[in-house]
Amino acid sequence: MEELDVRIEKILSQMTIDEKIGQLNQISSPLVPDEKVFEEIRKGNIGSFILSTTAQAGNDDADNVSANLLNELQRVAVEESRLGIPVIFGRDVIHGHNTVLPIALTAAASFDDALVKECYRNVAREAARDGVHWTFSPMVDLSRDPRWGRCVEGPGEDPYLGSKMARAMIEGFQGEDLAAEDSVAACAKHYLGYGASEGGRDYFKTEISEYTIRNFYLPAYKEAVDAGAQTVMAAFNEISGQPCSSSRYWLTDVLKKELGFDGFIVSDWGAIPQTICQGVAEDEKQAAELCFNAGLDMEMVSACYLKHLKELIEQGMVSEEQLDDSVRRILRVKLRLGLFEKPYIPKYSVDKDKHKRDARRLAGESIVLLKNKDNILPLNLESSITLAGPMVTDKVNVLGTWVLDGNPEDVTSVLEGIKGNYPKCDINYRDSAFEEEQLCVANYKGDITVLCLGETKMMTGEANSVSNIEISDRMINIVKNAYVKKKPIVALLFYARPIAIKEIEPYCDAIVWCGNLGTETGNAVADVLFGKVNPSGKLPVTLPYCTGQIPIYYNTTAASRAVNGYYDGYLNYHDCQAAPMYPFGFGLSYSDFDISFDLSNRKISLKELEEGKTLKIKIKVRNISETDGREVVQLYVKDVAASMARPIRELKQYKGVFVKANNEEELDFEVGYRELGFYNANGNFVVEKGKFEIFVGNDCYADKKTLLEVN
Ligand code: GLC
């Protein structure tokens, strides 16, 4: 038996049933020393604290818990409880701690896993230094509905991109050594299918077939488990009648047994008694019984386990073996984190300058250039600019939702970024903050107008869904008000969620999707506007033409009467085009790239694939412009005919490559069993013989393809 398991069994063998149940209990941290809480710790009734005092930490100004108090809570656990088991402190360190990164959906546009991983390593160093052992991040929920406020917290509509981002963030948080003092246990959430909430309404039901779950919603969790995620959070939603919190199939049969997850599952805030509301439990005791028997190990703040598990065990409704399994999982994570050896807050210096540099790079790579008529961008270094719109000087909303420890004073605003980096520019600006009623009436004396449009951070995140994603009338008026001045217009979109912009698109010469860029907003925007950074961001989600198109996503199956073109189904809308405004994977550059590869047909046998043989595809990326730049080359696969209908395209590889002006670089892509397979109707991952099309390009419309025959 491994040394870790020996230690676990030794501790477990000494525990009373009350102490075992106490490990499953997470309570909200007190803000000041509280003797009642200390007493509960001494009794062994508290295994964990969530460092938050609100059910919606993403929407409230989070209270910071002092380091002294955290150390005191831990001291009581370690020195004054019978077995001295340390408590584990969890906090929503979602997309940054003091240095706030682009929110996940914005960062996914970078398609740069290595940089995301480096930035999340920085996040862990800042958070662990403040006493955080465990973060409730990354959120890996695939989402196809931008009405859902939480789409911004996840990686978008693609399972492959979502899997790569999940791994990058988890490896960043957890580092090379979980026991290192600057490592933080990650939490893949919300397991699972939360992004399919009906109508984009938060906490609502989802109706997802197992076929769709296994091919779209589950892959990122499989990757998270394979990447070593120490915890998983069960989702609020029910899947076709089964609340995730009380689904033994999904929590135990699939996550713990099939995927081999050996950490612990934590409930979402109050999710266990919420199964009463969902209609599967009559009271808290039954909620505790159902969720615990389903395999939900730790309870966040609602204390149903603490109140009812002992009685349920005595009545034979819950087994002590199951209790021991949950306690083992929690002890395993605490031991892996080294909490028994180093229970108190570490002391090391944090290089905030490096963190800001990395955050600036990630923000720059996350910006997506959607339109650049007559190459109006990049701007001249001595431009005369009119800046207008509510985000010109904003330092709060550009951080996005779920920012508990970020400081708006640290944010570089758009105005500061331009002035600070390009002082020779003549800038006149009119800052119409959100609360101002009158239109933004700038004097527009500049040669070019840069409009900083957006919405407040309270429009996205938890419990912040919308019924329509059309850009607001106020923003439309700002654009039209500027348009009549007959100066070129650059529209910067500071929207974390996809927004329908058909009402402003015709008036803008350039359109740049900025999302929520975080602390380094102004510097990153200035870098891209003036060409210090050549934009390379690609859309991680489809930008719908209008709300009525939702759901619209690239990796759908073809309409039975699809005519031609990507979205041209036979019967489309009378009142709206078939195609989205901009497709998945799309993003312009200041450079021009030509992507080529050998298009000759290829064959490979199923046996060779099963033995691990792969198809090598050498890609040439030529920069046919005078500007150095980075291109994200994407490889898509289509299984032409299979036992189940397969998507029109599926992203299976991508690589960002930097190519100097008038130069060429080569990339090697490999296509093998994993890239060609799918989960069939029986839930088995298979590759089926037959024809495949392999597309390579720089968005999901890539039209250069090679045919592959698997025989
Ligand atoms: C919230 C969220 C979850 C968060 C948790 C703790 O309700 O759903 O993402 O981590 O509670 O704040």
XYZ file of C-alpha atoms and ligand atoms in Angstrom:
723
model
C 0.000 0.000 0.000
C 1.298 3.483 -0.882
C 2.635 5.599 1.975
C -0.213 8.072 1.375
C -2.817 5.347 1.788
C -1.122 4.068 4.925
C -1.373 7.535 6.414
C -5.018 7.823 5.388
C -5.925 4.469 6.957
C -4.049 5.335 10.136
C -5.995 8.567 10.586
C -9.296 6.992 9.556
C -8.905 4.149 12.029
C -8.778 6.645 14.898
C -11.824 8.678 13.838
C -15.209 8.540 15.512
C -18.270 8.637 13.293
C -18.856 12.254 14.349
C -15.327 13.212 13.338
C -15.788 11.450 9.988
C -18.990 13.357 9.309
C -17.274 16.579 10.408
C -14.735 16.226 7.588
C -17.607 16.376 5.089
C -18.827 19.671 6.481
C -17.769 22.972 4.923
C -18.959 26.189 6.519
C -18.727 29.827 5.520
C -15.742 31.492 7.157
C -16.332 33.905 10.024
C -14.960 37.378 9.394
C -13.893 37.838 12.993
C -12.821 35.316 15.666
C -15.935 33.415 16.760
C -15.776 31.212 19.845
C -18.701 29.095 18.668
C -16.851 28.320 15.457
C -13.658 27.537 17.352
C -15.668 25.136 19.518
C -17.051 23.368 16.445
C -13.531 23.017 15.100
C -12.330 21.544 18.411
C -15.150 18.977 18.227
C -14.033 17.976 14.732
C -17.301 19.155 13.154
C -15.695 21.323 10.460
C -13.491 19.947 7.696
C -13.364 23.022 5.495
C -14.140 26.718 5.262
C -15.278 28.540 2.175
C -13.720 32.001 2.358
C -16.889 33.742 1.367
C -19.909 34.987 3.261
C -22.402 35.025 0.403
C -24.195 32.578 -1.843
C -23.216 34.636 -4.864
C -19.662 35.615 -4.234
C -19.314 36.601 -7.881
C -21.879 39.359 -7.553
C -21.029 40.765 -4.155
C -18.067 42.686 -2.835
C -16.301 39.784 -1.232
C -15.059 40.111 2.282
C -11.408 39.356 2.732
C -10.549 37.108 5.642
C -7.454 38.182 7.506
C -4.379 35.987 7.462
C -4.259 36.076 11.245
C -7.773 34.745 11.513
C -7.079 31.976 8.995
C -4.000 30.949 10.945
C -5.987 31.031 14.183
C -8.770 28.845 12.746
C -6.113 26.414 11.533
C -4.221 26.507 14.821
C -7.345 25.493 16.725
C -7.908 22.618 14.284
C -4.329 21.391 14.413
C -3.555 21.972 18.083
C -6.884 21.799 19.916
C -8.977 19.155 18.116
C -8.579 15.517 19.153
C -6.885 14.297 15.962
C -5.390 17.576 14.746
C -6.709 17.209 11.190
C -6.130 20.556 9.416
C -9.035 22.353 7.776
C -8.898 23.192 4.065
C -9.663 26.776 3.011
C -11.521 27.158 -0.296
C -12.176 30.390 -2.208
C -13.494 31.464 -5.610
C -10.191 32.442 -7.167
C -11.737 32.190 -10.605
C -9.676 34.139 -13.146
C -7.110 35.844 -11.010
C -6.379 36.850 -7.446
C -4.833 40.312 -7.006
C -3.732 40.357 -10.655
C -6.932 39.707 -12.590
C -6.643 37.820 -15.883
C -9.088 37.961 -18.776
C -12.230 36.068 -17.757
C -12.164 32.477 -18.995
C -14.242 32.959 -22.146
C -12.075 35.917 -23.139
C -8.845 34.049 -22.355
C -10.010 31.043 -24.396
C -9.807 33.304 -27.467
C -6.019 33.207 -27.089
C -5.970 29.494 -27.973
C -2.711 29.623 -26.021
C -2.701 26.878 -23.384
C 0.935 27.409 -22.418
C 0.381 31.077 -21.620
C -2.878 30.342 -19.786
C -1.048 27.752 -17.694
C 1.744 30.212 -16.848
C -0.795 32.872 -15.862
C -2.723 30.458 -13.649
C 0.537 29.458 -11.972
C 0.889 33.139 -11.084
C -2.687 33.163 -9.759
C -1.923 30.199 -7.504
C 1.174 31.922 -6.114
C -0.837 35.016 -5.215
C -3.764 33.053 -3.739
C -1.722 30.534 -1.720
C 0.244 33.430 -0.272
C -3.075 34.698 1.129
C -3.925 31.359 2.713
C -6.067 29.814 -0.025
C -5.548 26.029 -0.251
C -8.265 25.279 -2.792
C -9.997 27.272 -5.505
C -13.425 26.660 -7.023
C -12.010 26.958 -10.503
C -11.753 26.244 -13.458
C -15.337 26.339 -14.603
C -15.254 23.996 -17.605
C -18.914 24.037 -18.600
C -19.450 23.983 -22.341
C -22.078 26.565 -23.311
C -24.003 27.226 -26.481
C -26.311 29.873 -25.103
C -24.957 33.415 -24.584
C -28.185 34.385 -22.840
C -26.788 32.377 -19.888
C -24.781 34.782 -17.752
C -22.280 32.114 -16.746
C -21.184 31.364 -20.340
C -18.451 33.942 -19.661
C -16.925 31.816 -16.885
C -16.231 28.865 -19.153
C -14.226 28.026 -22.289
C -16.976 28.341 -24.917
C -18.716 25.924 -27.262
C -16.007 23.469 -28.140
C -15.084 20.378 -26.116
C -11.508 20.185 -27.433
C -10.681 23.832 -26.680
C -12.498 23.436 -23.376
C -10.409 20.389 -22.509
C -7.140 22.122 -23.355
C -8.085 25.174 -21.303
C -9.189 23.002 -18.382
C -5.848 21.207 -18.346
C -3.881 24.444 -18.628
C -5.723 26.061 -15.717
C -5.581 22.983 -13.491
C -1.879 22.466 -14.119
C -1.349 26.162 -13.457
C -3.233 26.100 -10.172
C -1.793 22.806 -8.920
C 1.760 23.229 -10.195
C 4.313 20.435 -10.517
C 4.024 19.505 -6.836
C 0.712 19.731 -4.998
C 2.520 19.837 -1.663
C 4.471 22.931 -2.690
C 3.465 25.949 -0.633
C 2.376 27.885 -3.737
C 0.130 25.138 -5.101
C -3.641 25.361 -4.896
C -6.045 22.447 -5.376
C -8.244 23.034 -8.415
C -11.942 22.276 -8.740
C -13.444 21.392 -12.115
C -16.999 22.694 -12.124
C -19.962 22.508 -12.477
C -20.340 18.818 -13.109
C -22.179 18.611 -15.398
C -24.173 20.054 -18.285
C -24.887 23.303 -16.407
C -24.264 25.264 -19.617
C -27.323 23.699 -21.209
C -29.706 25.422 -18.761
C -32.941 25.756 -20.674
C -33.406 29.172 -22.240
C -30.179 30.339 -20.699
C -32.011 30.674 -17.379
C -29.677 30.041 -14.472
C -30.252 27.047 -12.160
C -32.778 25.676 -14.676
C -33.298 22.156 -15.967
C -31.247 20.696 -18.772
C -32.390 18.143 -21.296
C -29.295 16.459 -22.690
C -28.974 12.996 -24.184
C -26.154 10.822 -22.884
C -24.774 10.780 -26.450
C -24.474 14.558 -26.383
C -23.131 14.634 -22.837
C -20.375 12.163 -23.624
C -19.293 13.884 -26.829
C -19.642 17.509 -25.742
C -20.113 18.119 -22.000
C -18.046 15.320 -20.453
C -14.702 15.547 -22.348
C -13.455 18.581 -20.399
C -14.105 16.732 -17.135
C -12.281 13.663 -18.383
C -9.351 15.923 -19.246
C -9.603 17.601 -15.842
C -9.433 14.231 -14.075
C -6.541 13.125 -16.279
C -4.802 16.414 -15.487
C -5.068 15.557 -11.801
C -7.836 17.880 -10.627
C -8.167 17.241 -6.906
C -11.821 18.236 -6.621
C -14.955 18.489 -8.707
C -18.048 20.536 -7.915
C -21.468 19.075 -8.642
C -23.773 21.329 -10.635
C -27.065 22.878 -9.554
C -28.982 21.685 -12.605
C -30.836 18.463 -13.174
C -30.134 16.409 -16.290
C -33.329 15.003 -17.774
C -34.932 14.682 -14.356
C -31.819 13.771 -12.330
C -30.322 16.561 -10.208
C -26.541 16.327 -10.577
C -26.196 16.558 -6.789
C -28.148 13.326 -6.307
C -27.164 11.405 -9.430
C -25.246 8.270 -8.484
C -24.797 7.495 -12.157
C -22.972 10.674 -12.999
C -21.151 11.231 -9.682
C -20.102 7.687 -8.852
C -20.544 5.362 -11.826
C -19.090 7.795 -14.382
C -16.895 10.330 -12.559
C -15.429 8.151 -9.796
C -15.491 4.698 -11.395
C -15.355 5.170 -15.154
C -13.090 8.241 -15.196
C -11.143 7.133 -12.108
C -11.483 10.396 -10.170
C -9.818 9.902 -6.760
C -10.260 13.343 -5.234
C -13.484 14.535 -3.659
C -16.729 16.001 -4.965
C -18.063 19.119 -3.272
C -21.628 20.362 -3.576
C -22.385 23.774 -4.898
C -23.619 26.348 -2.372
C -26.739 24.918 -0.731
C -27.271 22.469 -3.595
C -28.091 19.506 -1.343
C -31.272 20.951 0.230
C -32.082 22.427 -3.191
C -32.938 18.870 -4.288
C -36.119 19.421 -2.227
C -36.989 22.323 -4.512
C -36.097 20.154 -7.505
C -38.692 17.676 -6.361
C -36.634 14.608 -5.577
C -36.361 14.968 -1.778
C -39.098 15.623 0.753
C -36.856 17.103 3.434
C -33.237 17.756 4.352
C -32.788 14.291 5.766
C -33.821 12.664 2.500
C -31.733 15.204 0.578
C -28.715 14.172 2.648
C -29.438 10.486 2.047
C -29.860 10.853 -1.721
C -26.862 13.089 -2.308
C -24.533 11.160 -0.052
C -25.511 7.822 -1.561
C -24.964 9.380 -4.984
C -21.337 10.022 -4.036
C -21.360 13.720 -3.173
C -18.526 13.856 -0.616
C -18.453 17.343 0.909
C -21.344 19.689 1.613
C -20.951 23.410 1.034
C -22.555 25.386 3.911
C -26.001 23.733 4.185
C -25.054 21.260 7.002
C -27.557 18.525 6.049
C -24.865 15.905 6.415
C -23.859 17.209 9.844
C -27.476 17.087 10.988
C -28.637 13.791 9.465
C -25.876 11.425 8.342
C -25.296 9.784 11.747
C -28.966 8.911 12.065
C -29.089 7.737 8.443
C -26.172 5.402 9.134
C -27.791 4.120 12.325
C -30.975 3.471 10.329
C -29.023 1.659 7.622
C -30.002 4.200 4.935
C -26.367 5.149 4.396
C -23.370 2.866 4.840
C -20.325 3.654 6.988
C -18.206 2.196 4.178
C -19.494 4.995 1.931
C -18.715 7.485 4.705
C -15.191 6.091 4.990
C -14.714 6.461 1.226
C -15.649 10.140 1.340
C -13.414 10.781 4.327
C -10.529 8.978 2.587
C -10.961 11.248 -0.445
C -10.917 14.408 1.645
C -7.930 13.256 3.712
C -6.140 12.283 0.470
C -6.432 15.836 -0.856
C -5.383 17.395 2.455
C -2.364 15.080 2.640
C -1.421 15.683 -1.014
C -1.548 19.437 -0.334
C 0.864 18.951 2.553
C -1.542 20.564 5.008
C -0.495 18.218 7.795
C 3.145 19.287 7.407
C 2.542 22.973 6.524
C -0.897 24.007 7.840
C -0.195 27.729 8.146
C 0.011 30.546 5.624
C 3.314 30.432 3.708
C 5.717 33.318 3.524
C 7.235 33.920 0.116
C 7.524 36.949 -2.117
C 5.261 37.333 -5.117
C 6.549 38.916 -8.328
C 3.517 41.040 -9.171
C 5.399 42.765 -12.030
C 5.887 39.416 -13.759
C 2.251 38.580 -13.133
C 1.176 41.839 -14.760
C 3.485 41.257 -17.736
C 2.039 37.792 -18.252
C -1.506 39.092 -17.778
C -0.846 41.788 -20.382
C 0.429 39.195 -22.869
C -2.586 36.974 -22.300
C -4.973 39.920 -22.611
C -3.304 40.960 -25.866
C -3.615 37.456 -27.295
C -7.251 37.271 -26.171
C -8.376 40.261 -28.215
C -10.248 39.292 -31.401
C -10.155 41.565 -34.445
C -13.516 41.010 -36.148
C -13.495 43.752 -38.779
C -10.769 46.031 -40.149
C -12.100 47.817 -43.206
C -9.366 49.377 -45.345
C -6.885 48.300 -42.694
C -7.782 51.262 -40.555
C -5.944 49.469 -37.749
C -3.248 49.628 -36.460
C -3.386 53.338 -35.664
C -0.588 55.769 -36.326
C 1.522 56.384 -33.217
C 0.689 60.087 -33.348
C -3.006 59.779 -34.059
C -5.593 62.353 -33.170
C -8.233 60.267 -31.429
C -11.689 60.850 -30.014
C -12.409 58.351 -27.269
C -16.055 57.906 -26.303
C -18.325 55.407 -24.582
C -18.822 54.079 -21.047
C -15.634 52.025 -20.917
C -13.109 54.764 -21.663
C -12.020 55.190 -18.045
C -13.674 52.100 -16.562
C -11.632 50.108 -14.064
C -14.322 47.938 -12.499
C -16.447 46.346 -15.215
C -13.456 45.475 -17.374
C -12.428 43.065 -14.618
C -15.590 41.062 -15.178
C -17.607 38.972 -12.744
C -16.115 36.679 -10.048
C -13.387 39.075 -8.938
C -13.006 38.770 -5.150
C -9.434 39.931 -4.572
C -8.735 42.126 -7.565
C -8.293 45.837 -6.975
C -9.805 48.279 -9.514
C -7.088 50.763 -8.550
C -4.583 48.340 -10.112
C -6.439 48.372 -13.448
C -5.066 50.317 -16.410
C -8.068 51.843 -18.144
C -8.284 52.261 -21.914
C -7.589 55.979 -21.566
C -4.572 55.348 -19.326
C -3.304 52.622 -21.597
C -3.318 54.823 -24.676
C -1.974 57.905 -22.908
C 0.622 55.935 -21.003
C 1.998 53.959 -23.927
C 1.434 56.402 -26.805
C 1.884 59.890 -25.338
C 2.289 61.489 -28.780
C -1.349 60.845 -29.545
C -3.733 63.755 -29.297
C -6.630 62.383 -27.306
C -9.905 64.048 -26.604
C -12.448 62.043 -24.789
C -15.911 62.171 -23.417
C -16.543 59.545 -20.852
C -20.219 58.657 -20.588
C -20.344 56.446 -17.550
C -23.117 53.877 -17.374
C -25.242 55.784 -14.923
C -25.234 58.957 -17.021
C -28.556 59.536 -18.742
C -27.693 61.799 -21.610
C -26.057 60.394 -24.710
C -22.352 60.480 -24.964
C -21.867 63.711 -26.904
C -18.198 64.044 -27.539
C -16.807 66.830 -29.754
C -15.316 64.284 -32.165
C -12.547 66.619 -33.247
C -10.138 63.694 -33.535
C -9.243 62.191 -36.934
C -10.532 58.833 -35.765
C -13.143 57.798 -33.222
C -12.565 54.903 -30.869
C -15.799 53.851 -29.124
C -15.418 51.867 -25.905
C -18.708 50.020 -25.671
C -19.765 47.410 -23.140
C -21.981 46.387 -20.260
C -21.530 46.313 -16.514
C -20.058 43.215 -14.917
C -23.441 42.640 -13.245
C -24.881 41.695 -16.634
C -22.927 38.435 -16.628
C -21.999 35.723 -14.165
C -24.192 33.822 -11.750
C -27.925 34.572 -11.837
C -27.269 37.232 -14.494
C -28.913 35.872 -17.648
C -30.626 37.950 -20.338
C -33.492 37.180 -22.683
C -31.847 38.904 -25.607
C -28.237 39.509 -26.552
C -28.795 42.475 -28.875
C -26.460 45.363 -28.214
C -28.286 48.020 -26.195
C -29.995 51.068 -27.683
C -27.696 53.284 -25.659
C -24.651 51.784 -27.346
C -26.360 51.989 -30.755
C -27.033 55.692 -30.147
C -23.402 56.286 -29.220
C -22.337 54.671 -32.511
C -24.887 56.537 -34.619
C -24.073 59.779 -32.827
C -20.428 59.276 -33.768
C -21.202 58.132 -37.292
C -22.749 61.432 -38.356
C -19.425 63.119 -37.641
C -18.057 61.274 -40.692
C -14.858 60.131 -38.981
C -13.699 56.481 -39.145
C -15.008 54.474 -36.211
C -13.233 51.721 -34.280
C -15.645 49.903 -31.953
C -14.107 48.133 -28.958
C -16.571 45.633 -27.474
C -16.024 45.119 -23.746
C -18.630 42.380 -23.505
C -17.693 39.097 -21.865
C -20.703 37.335 -23.397
C -21.304 37.120 -27.158
C -23.424 40.101 -28.196
C -25.485 40.521 -31.398
C -24.068 43.591 -33.108
C -25.938 43.734 -36.419
C -27.302 47.171 -35.469
C -23.845 48.748 -35.254
C -21.749 46.647 -37.638
C -22.468 48.707 -40.787
C -21.386 51.935 -39.062
C -18.031 50.686 -37.827
C -14.842 50.511 -39.857
C -13.176 48.260 -37.325
C -14.683 46.019 -34.635
C -12.605 44.497 -31.853
C -14.002 41.953 -29.338
C -12.229 42.700 -26.058
C -14.357 40.663 -23.651
C -13.333 41.326 -20.030
C -9.542 41.702 -20.143
C -8.766 42.218 -16.449
C -6.102 44.285 -14.741
C -4.069 44.948 -17.892
C -7.028 46.055 -20.032
C -5.699 49.445 -21.131
C -2.191 48.269 -21.902
C -3.382 45.287 -23.934
C -5.905 47.362 -25.880
C -3.279 50.015 -26.631
C -0.802 47.311 -27.692
C -3.284 45.999 -30.258
C -4.672 49.368 -31.422
C -1.193 50.634 -32.262
C 0.194 47.347 -33.556
C 2.722 46.541 -30.854
C 0.691 43.351 -30.597
C -0.656 41.954 -33.836
C -4.099 40.538 -32.903
C -4.284 36.728 -33.077
C -7.341 36.003 -30.926
C -9.947 33.614 -32.347
C -13.591 33.347 -31.279
C -14.114 30.516 -28.769
C -17.833 30.882 -29.380
C -20.048 31.690 -32.309
C -21.225 35.306 -32.393
C -24.911 35.006 -33.363
C -26.394 37.395 -35.921
C -29.397 37.817 -33.632
C -30.896 36.358 -30.468
C -33.358 34.290 -32.446
C -30.568 32.142 -33.840
C -29.694 30.797 -30.362
C -28.620 28.042 -30.031
C -26.199 28.375 -32.913
C -22.805 26.701 -32.708
C -20.295 25.452 -35.239
C -20.045 21.789 -34.223
C -23.634 20.951 -34.975
C -24.856 18.197 -37.288
C -26.065 19.026 -40.785
C -29.697 19.806 -41.493
C -31.386 16.958 -43.339
C -31.879 19.303 -46.301
C -28.676 21.257 -46.001
C -28.076 22.821 -49.390
C -24.561 24.175 -49.455
C -22.414 26.398 -47.359
C -21.956 25.881 -43.672
C -25.277 26.988 -42.224
C -27.469 26.990 -45.271
C -30.075 24.565 -44.131
C -32.910 24.115 -46.614
C -35.505 25.785 -44.427
C -34.118 28.795 -42.620
C -35.658 31.927 -41.207
C -37.695 34.387 -43.233
C -36.450 37.204 -41.058
C -32.795 36.432 -40.481
C -29.761 35.092 -42.308
C -28.716 31.489 -41.716
C -25.103 32.211 -40.822
C -23.961 33.817 -37.572
C -22.368 37.270 -37.563
C -18.953 35.660 -37.003
C -18.134 31.933 -36.719
C -16.219 29.904 -34.171
C -12.446 30.135 -34.570
C -12.637 33.413 -36.529
C -10.295 36.332 -35.909
C -8.411 38.709 -38.222
C -4.774 39.750 -38.075
C -2.729 42.706 -39.328
C -0.818 40.079 -41.337
C -2.025 37.858 -44.168
C -1.357 34.165 -43.858
C -1.551 31.402 -46.434
C -2.072 27.936 -44.965
C -1.271 24.942 -47.147
C -0.789 21.219 -46.802
C -0.630 18.122 -48.977
C -4.223 17.520 -50.046
C -3.643 14.050 -51.463
C -6.080 11.423 -50.211
C -4.906 9.248 -47.381
C -5.713 5.787 -46.088
C -5.085 4.155 -42.747
C -6.425 0.938 -41.279
C -8.516 0.795 -38.142
C -6.016 -1.731 -36.817
C -3.153 0.710 -37.275
C -5.131 3.409 -35.493
C -5.894 1.037 -32.643
C -2.184 0.315 -32.388
C -1.514 4.005 -32.006
C -0.402 4.842 -35.517
C -1.198 8.404 -36.495
C -1.517 10.330 -39.697
C 1.075 13.087 -39.914
C -0.031 16.254 -41.655
C 2.635 18.853 -42.342
C 1.176 22.343 -42.514
C 2.927 25.292 -44.135
C 2.002 28.722 -42.813
C 3.263 31.542 -45.011
C 3.064 35.161 -43.883
C 2.459 36.991 -47.159
C 2.527 40.431 -45.572
C 5.055 42.953 -44.301
C 3.961 42.490 -40.683
C 5.163 39.799 -38.299
C 2.297 37.980 -36.678
C 0.905 34.947 -34.872
C -1.674 32.723 -36.538
C -3.778 30.054 -34.788
C -3.968 27.174 -37.230
C -6.941 24.895 -36.635
C -7.580 21.312 -37.735
C -11.164 20.083 -38.001
C -12.472 16.594 -38.633
C -15.746 15.413 -40.174
C -16.803 11.786 -39.941
C -18.727 11.569 -43.216
C -20.963 8.628 -42.310
C -21.100 6.953 -38.904
C -23.465 4.950 -36.717
C -24.619 8.284 -35.223
C -24.874 11.662 -36.936
C -21.575 13.457 -36.456
C -20.895 17.210 -36.474
C -20.239 19.148 -39.662
C -16.833 19.959 -38.183
C -15.050 19.194 -34.929
C -11.930 20.995 -33.776
C -9.302 18.353 -33.035
C -6.010 20.261 -33.047
C -4.811 23.854 -32.973
C -1.476 25.562 -32.690
C -0.490 29.203 -32.526
C 2.546 29.909 -34.660
C 4.554 33.124 -34.974
C 5.633 33.868 -38.547
C 7.874 36.756 -39.493
C 6.891 38.964 -42.447
C 7.353 37.237 -45.821
C 8.459 34.071 -44.098
C 7.104 30.570 -43.672
C 6.852 28.173 -40.751
C 5.874 24.511 -40.645
C 3.576 22.770 -38.196
C 3.117 19.049 -37.722
C -0.382 17.929 -36.863
C -1.154 14.340 -35.998
C -4.494 12.641 -36.486
C -5.062 9.357 -34.743
C -7.600 7.295 -32.845
C -8.426 10.070 -30.390
C -9.042 12.619 -33.145
C -11.234 10.324 -35.258
C -13.194 8.646 -32.499
C -16.463 9.485 -30.769
C -18.697 8.061 -28.051
C -21.296 5.955 -29.846
C -24.886 5.225 -28.850
C -23.668 2.702 -26.276
C -21.283 5.158 -24.689
C -18.184 3.456 -26.069
C -15.381 5.502 -27.590
C -14.921 4.087 -31.075
C -13.456 4.843 -34.483
C -15.635 3.506 -37.257
C -14.352 2.559 -40.684
C -15.255 4.854 -43.537
C -14.543 8.292 -44.969
C -13.362 11.304 -43.031
C -12.712 14.844 -44.188
C -9.880 16.750 -42.559
C -9.963 20.534 -42.816
C -7.138 22.895 -41.907
C -7.496 26.655 -41.772
C -7.914 29.630 -39.486
C -11.573 29.295 -38.542
C -14.331 26.671 -38.637
C -15.173 27.579 -42.247
C -11.757 26.209 -43.323
C -12.284 24.899 -46.851
C -8.975 23.255 -47.645
C -9.483 19.583 -46.937
C -7.990 16.178 -47.430
C -9.917 12.915 -47.617
C -9.065 10.057 -45.294
C -10.269 6.495 -45.656
C -10.210 4.313 -42.559
C -10.448 0.692 -43.651
C -21.857 29.566 -6.322
C -21.414 29.076 -7.686
C -20.106 28.336 -7.676
C -19.210 28.901 -6.593
C -19.865 28.577 -5.261
C -19.053 29.154 -4.103
O -23.245 29.398 -6.176
O -22.350 28.298 -8.423
O -19.537 28.470 -8.981
O -17.917 28.332 -6.659
O -21.202 29.031 -5.186
O -19.081 30.552 -4.134
